[in-house]
PDB file of N, CA and C in Angstrom:
ATOM      1  N   MET A   1     -34.688   4.215  19.063  1.00  0.00           N
ATOM      2  CA  MET A   1     -34.265   5.295  19.887  1.00  0.00           C
ATOM      3  C   MET A   1     -32.815   5.619  19.549  1.00  0.00           C
ATOM      4  N   SER A   2     -32.629   6.614  18.769  1.00  0.00           N
ATOM      5  CA  SER A   2     -31.302   7.010  18.435  1.00  0.00           C
ATOM      6  C   SER A   2     -30.975   8.333  19.232  1.00  0.00           C
ATOM      7  N   ASP A   3     -29.683   8.482  19.542  1.00  0.00           N
ATOM      8  CA  ASP A   3     -29.216   9.610  20.321  1.00  0.00           C
ATOM      9  C   ASP A   3     -29.003  10.734  19.294  1.00  0.00           C
ATOM     10  N   PRO A   4     -29.680  11.848  19.479  1.00  0.00           N
ATOM     11  CA  PRO A   4     -29.516  12.992  18.534  1.00  0.00           C
ATOM     12  C   PRO A   4     -28.175  13.653  18.619  1.00  0.00           C
ATOM     13  N   SER A   5     -27.402  13.418  19.636  1.00  0.00           N
ATOM     14  CA  SER A   5     -26.100  14.069  19.762  1.00  0.00           C
ATOM     15  C   SER A   5     -25.008  13.357  18.992  1.00  0.00           C
ATOM     16  N   ILE A   6     -25.320  12.079  18.564  1.00  0.00           N
ATOM     17  CA  ILE A   6     -24.351  11.336  17.743  1.00  0.00           C
ATOM     18  C   ILE A   6     -24.632  11.577  16.249  1.00  0.00           C
ATOM     19  N   PRO A   7     -23.647  12.172  15.546  1.00  0.00           N
ATOM     20  CA  PRO A   7     -23.907  12.435  14.146  1.00  0.00           C
ATOM     21  C   PRO A   7     -23.946  11.176  13.311  1.00  0.00           C
ATOM     22  N   VAL A   8     -24.847  11.174  12.373  1.00  0.00           N
ATOM     23  CA  VAL A   8     -25.002  10.056  11.427  1.00  0.00           C
ATOM     24  C   VAL A   8     -24.039  10.176  10.310  1.00  0.00           C
ATOM     25  N   PRO A   9     -23.224   9.108  10.044  1.00  0.00           N
ATOM     26  CA  PRO A   9     -22.183   9.200   8.927  1.00  0.00           C
ATOM     27  C   PRO A   9     -22.861   9.405   7.616  1.00  0.00           C
ATOM     28  N   ASP A  10     -22.271  10.240   6.807  1.00  0.00           N
ATOM     29  CA  ASP A  10     -22.739  10.501   5.485  1.00  0.00           C
ATOM     30  C   ASP A  10     -22.391   9.359   4.569  1.00  0.00           C
ATOM     31  N   SER A  11     -23.478   8.753   4.036  1.00  0.00           N
ATOM     32  CA  SER A  11     -23.256   7.578   3.172  1.00  0.00           C
ATOM     33  C   SER A  11     -23.146   7.924   1.690  1.00  0.00           C
ATOM     34  N   ASN A  12     -22.965   9.231   1.393  1.00  0.00           N
ATOM     35  CA  ASN A  12     -22.856   9.704   0.061  1.00  0.00           C
ATOM     36  C   ASN A  12     -21.517   9.262  -0.581  1.00  0.00           C
ATOM     37  N   PHE A  13     -21.610   8.581  -1.729  1.00  0.00           N
ATOM     38  CA  PHE A  13     -20.440   8.054  -2.411  1.00  0.00           C
ATOM     39  C   PHE A  13     -19.863   9.230  -3.214  1.00  0.00           C
ATOM     40  N   SER A  14     -18.570   9.538  -2.983  1.00  0.00           N
ATOM     41  CA  SER A  14     -17.891  10.593  -3.682  1.00  0.00           C
ATOM     42  C   SER A  14     -16.965  10.062  -4.779  1.00  0.00           C
ATOM     43  N   LEU A  15     -17.382  10.070  -6.020  1.00  0.00           N
ATOM     44  CA  LEU A  15     -16.654   9.531  -7.141  1.00  0.00           C
ATOM     45  C   LEU A  15     -15.321  10.320  -7.340  1.00  0.00           C
ATOM     46  N   PRO A  16     -15.305  11.648  -7.292  1.00  0.00           N
ATOM     47  CA  PRO A  16     -14.034  12.342  -7.503  1.00  0.00           C
ATOM     48  C   PRO A  16     -12.984  11.937  -6.399  1.00  0.00           C
ATOM     49  N   ARG A  17     -13.473  11.781  -5.212  1.00  0.00           N
ATOM     50  CA  ARG A  17     -12.516  11.407  -4.136  1.00  0.00           C
ATOM     51  C   ARG A  17     -11.979   9.981  -4.334  1.00  0.00           C
ATOM     52  N   TYR A  18     -12.857   9.090  -4.827  1.00  0.00           N
ATOM     53  CA  TYR A  18     -12.391   7.709  -5.175  1.00  0.00           C
ATOM     54  C   TYR A  18     -11.354   7.736  -6.297  1.00  0.00           C
ATOM     55  N   ILE A  19     -11.616   8.518  -7.283  1.00  0.00           N
ATOM     56  CA  ILE A  19     -10.698   8.572  -8.438  1.00  0.00           C
ATOM     57  C   ILE A  19      -9.369   9.209  -8.017  1.00  0.00           C
ATOM     58  N   LEU A  20      -9.434  10.281  -7.247  1.00  0.00           N
ATOM     59  CA  LEU A  20      -8.195  10.894  -6.804  1.00  0.00           C
ATOM     60  C   LEU A  20      -7.381   9.974  -5.887  1.00  0.00           C
ATOM     61  N   GLY A  21      -8.032   9.251  -5.046  1.00  0.00           N
ATOM     62  CA  GLY A  21      -7.336   8.237  -4.184  1.00  0.00           C
ATOM     63  C   GLY A  21      -6.695   7.170  -5.015  1.00  0.00           C
ATOM     64  N   PHE A  22      -7.372   6.649  -6.060  1.00  0.00           N
ATOM     65  CA  PHE A  22      -6.854   5.642  -6.937  1.00  0.00           C
ATOM     66  C   PHE A  22      -5.642   6.158  -7.703  1.00  0.00           C
ATOM     67  N   ILE A  23      -5.702   7.394  -8.179  1.00  0.00           N
ATOM     68  CA  ILE A  23      -4.534   7.984  -8.942  1.00  0.00           C
ATOM     69  C   ILE A  23      -3.359   8.166  -8.013  1.00  0.00           C
ATOM     70  N   LEU A  24      -3.565   8.669  -6.736  1.00  0.00           N
ATOM     71  CA  LEU A  24      -2.481   8.960  -5.828  1.00  0.00           C
ATOM     72  C   LEU A  24      -1.802   7.675  -5.408  1.00  0.00           C
ATOM     73  N   ILE A  25      -2.597   6.607  -5.224  1.00  0.00           N
ATOM     74  CA  ILE A  25      -1.955   5.291  -4.832  1.00  0.00           C
ATOM     75  C   ILE A  25      -1.201   4.754  -6.019  1.00  0.00           C
ATOM     76  N   GLY A  26      -1.697   4.918  -7.238  1.00  0.00           N
ATOM     77  CA  GLY A  26      -0.989   4.495  -8.429  1.00  0.00           C
ATOM     78  C   GLY A  26       0.338   5.227  -8.580  1.00  0.00           C
ATOM     79  N   LEU A  27       0.319   6.527  -8.361  1.00  0.00           N
ATOM     80  CA  LEU A  27       1.558   7.309  -8.385  1.00  0.00           C
ATOM     81  C   LEU A  27       2.591   6.867  -7.377  1.00  0.00           C
ATOM     82  N   ALA A  28       2.132   6.640  -6.145  1.00  0.00           N
ATOM     83  CA  ALA A  28       3.009   6.198  -5.098  1.00  0.00           C
ATOM     84  C   ALA A  28       3.641   4.863  -5.444  1.00  0.00           C
ATOM     85  N   TRP A  29       2.821   3.949  -5.952  1.00  0.00           N
ATOM     86  CA  TRP A  29       3.286   2.600  -6.370  1.00  0.00           C
ATOM     87  C   TRP A  29       4.328   2.768  -7.489  1.00  0.00           C
ATOM     88  N   GLY A  30       4.061   3.605  -8.472  1.00  0.00           N
ATOM     89  CA  GLY A  30       4.928   3.785  -9.582  1.00  0.00           C
ATOM     90  C   GLY A  30       6.324   4.404  -9.230  1.00  0.00           C
ATOM     91  N   PHE A  31       6.238   5.303  -8.265  1.00  0.00           N
ATOM     92  CA  PHE A  31       7.492   5.962  -7.875  1.00  0.00           C
ATOM     93  C   PHE A  31       8.363   5.027  -6.989  1.00  0.00           C
ATOM     94  N   THR A  32       7.765   4.100  -6.286  1.00  0.00           N
ATOM     95  CA  THR A  32       8.533   3.245  -5.399  1.00  0.00           C
ATOM     96  C   THR A  32       9.018   2.004  -6.133  1.00  0.00           C
ATOM     97  N   THR A  33       8.385   1.572  -7.192  1.00  0.00           N
ATOM     98  CA  THR A  33       8.779   0.323  -7.907  1.00  0.00           C
ATOM     99  C   THR A  33      10.204   0.324  -8.387  1.00  0.00           C
ATOM    100  N   PRO A  34      10.739   1.396  -9.022  1.00  0.00           N
ATOM    101  CA  PRO A  34      12.144   1.280  -9.490  1.00  0.00           C
ATOM    102  C   PRO A  34      13.145   1.115  -8.297  1.00  0.00           C
ATOM    103  N   PHE A  35      12.874   1.643  -7.156  1.00  0.00           N
ATOM    104  CA  PHE A  35      13.754   1.462  -6.001  1.00  0.00           C
ATOM    105  C   PHE A  35      13.672   0.058  -5.476  1.00  0.00           C
ATOM    106  N   ILE A  36      12.493  -0.547  -5.451  1.00  0.00           N
ATOM    107  CA  ILE A  36      12.351  -1.942  -4.983  1.00  0.00           C
ATOM    108  C   ILE A  36      13.034  -2.855  -5.978  1.00  0.00           C
ATOM    109  N   ARG A  37      12.879  -2.595  -7.248  1.00  0.00           N
ATOM    110  CA  ARG A  37      13.570  -3.451  -8.231  1.00  0.00           C
ATOM    111  C   ARG A  37      15.069  -3.405  -8.118  1.00  0.00           C
ATOM    112  N   ARG A  38      15.628  -2.158  -7.961  1.00  0.00           N
ATOM    113  CA  ARG A  38      17.050  -1.977  -7.844  1.00  0.00           C
ATOM    114  C   ARG A  38      17.554  -2.720  -6.572  1.00  0.00           C
ATOM    115  N   ALA A  39      16.809  -2.563  -5.478  1.00  0.00           N
ATOM    116  CA  ALA A  39      17.262  -3.267  -4.225  1.00  0.00           C
ATOM    117  C   ALA A  39      17.179  -4.769  -4.395  1.00  0.00           C
ATOM    118  N   ALA A  40      16.203  -5.283  -5.097  1.00  0.00           N
ATOM    119  CA  ALA A  40      16.105  -6.729  -5.350  1.00  0.00           C
ATOM    120  C   ALA A  40      17.235  -7.192  -6.222  1.00  0.00           C
ATOM    121  N   ARG A  41      17.654  -6.415  -7.170  1.00  0.00           N
ATOM    122  CA  ARG A  41      18.645  -6.807  -8.063  1.00  0.00           C
ATOM    123  C   ARG A  41      20.062  -6.815  -7.436  1.00  0.00           C
ATOM    124  N   THR A  42      20.315  -5.869  -6.485  1.00  0.00           N
ATOM    125  CA  THR A  42      21.624  -5.770  -5.843  1.00  0.00           C
ATOM    126  C   THR A  42      21.683  -6.434  -4.538  1.00  0.00           C
ATOM    127  N   HIS A  43      20.661  -7.134  -4.096  1.00  0.00           N
ATOM    128  CA  HIS A  43      20.618  -7.745  -2.783  1.00  0.00           C
ATOM    129  C   HIS A  43      21.473  -8.977  -2.756  1.00  0.00           C
ATOM    130  N   LYS A  44      22.382  -9.024  -1.766  1.00  0.00           N
ATOM    131  CA  LYS A  44      23.250 -10.224  -1.611  1.00  0.00           C
ATOM    132  C   LYS A  44      23.000 -10.765  -0.214  1.00  0.00           C
ATOM    133  N   PRO A  45      22.149 -11.715  -0.050  1.00  0.00           N
ATOM    134  CA  PRO A  45      21.754 -12.276   1.217  1.00  0.00           C
ATOM    135  C   PRO A  45      22.979 -12.998   1.791  1.00  0.00           C
ATOM    136  N   PRO A  46      23.165 -12.948   3.169  1.00  0.00           N
ATOM    137  CA  PRO A  46      24.186 -13.727   3.811  1.00  0.00           C
ATOM    138  C   PRO A  46      24.031 -15.227   3.630  1.00  0.00           C
ATOM    139  N   PRO A  47      25.068 -16.007   3.636  1.00  0.00           N
ATOM    140  CA  PRO A  47      24.963 -17.457   3.501  1.00  0.00           C
ATOM    141  C   PRO A  47      24.278 -18.036   4.699  1.00  0.00           C
ATOM    142  N   HIS A  48      23.490 -19.042   4.447  1.00  0.00           N
ATOM    143  CA  HIS A  48      22.785 -19.804   5.528  1.00  0.00           C
ATOM    144  C   HIS A  48      23.265 -21.214   5.394  1.00  0.00           C
ATOM    145  N   PRO A  49      24.259 -21.658   6.154  1.00  0.00           N
ATOM    146  CA  PRO A  49      24.795 -23.039   6.073  1.00  0.00           C
ATOM    147  C   PRO A  49      23.741 -24.084   6.329  1.00  0.00           C
ATOM    148  N   ILE A  50      22.785 -23.851   7.238  1.00  0.00           N
ATOM    149  CA  ILE A  50      21.882 -24.883   7.553  1.00  0.00           C
ATOM    150  C   ILE A  50      20.934 -25.169   6.375  1.00  0.00           C
ATOM    151  N   LEU A  51      20.798 -24.202   5.451  1.00  0.00           N
ATOM    152  CA  LEU A  51      19.961 -24.487   4.253  1.00  0.00           C
ATOM    153  C   LEU A  51      20.744 -25.214   3.202  1.00  0.00           C
ATOM    154  N   ASP A  52      22.111 -25.232   3.273  1.00  0.00           N
ATOM    155  CA  ASP A  52      22.898 -25.967   2.272  1.00  0.00           C
ATOM    156  C   ASP A  52      23.081 -27.403   2.617  1.00  0.00           C
ATOM    157  N   THR A  53      22.840 -27.861   3.849  1.00  0.00           N
ATOM    158  CA  THR A  53      23.105 -29.230   4.259  1.00  0.00           C
ATOM    159  C   THR A  53      21.843 -30.029   3.879  1.00  0.00           C
ATOM    160  N   PRO A  54      22.082 -31.229   3.396  1.00  0.00           N
ATOM    161  CA  PRO A  54      20.875 -32.101   3.008  1.00  0.00           C
ATOM    162  C   PRO A  54      20.240 -32.716   4.195  1.00  0.00           C
TER     163      PRO A  54
END
C-alpha cells in the first residue's frame, strides 16, 4: 500500500552529473591547496610550556 501522493525518487544514475561533480570538487581542492600549504608553512604556534616539561 503506497501513497500515490508521495513521489517515488528517480533512481536513474546520471553519469554526466557524476563527472561534473567530480571535476568541480577537484577544482575546488586544487584552488585551495596552495593557500593551505602557505598557511602551514608560515604558521607559528604559541609556546605550550606544559608540553616542554618532562
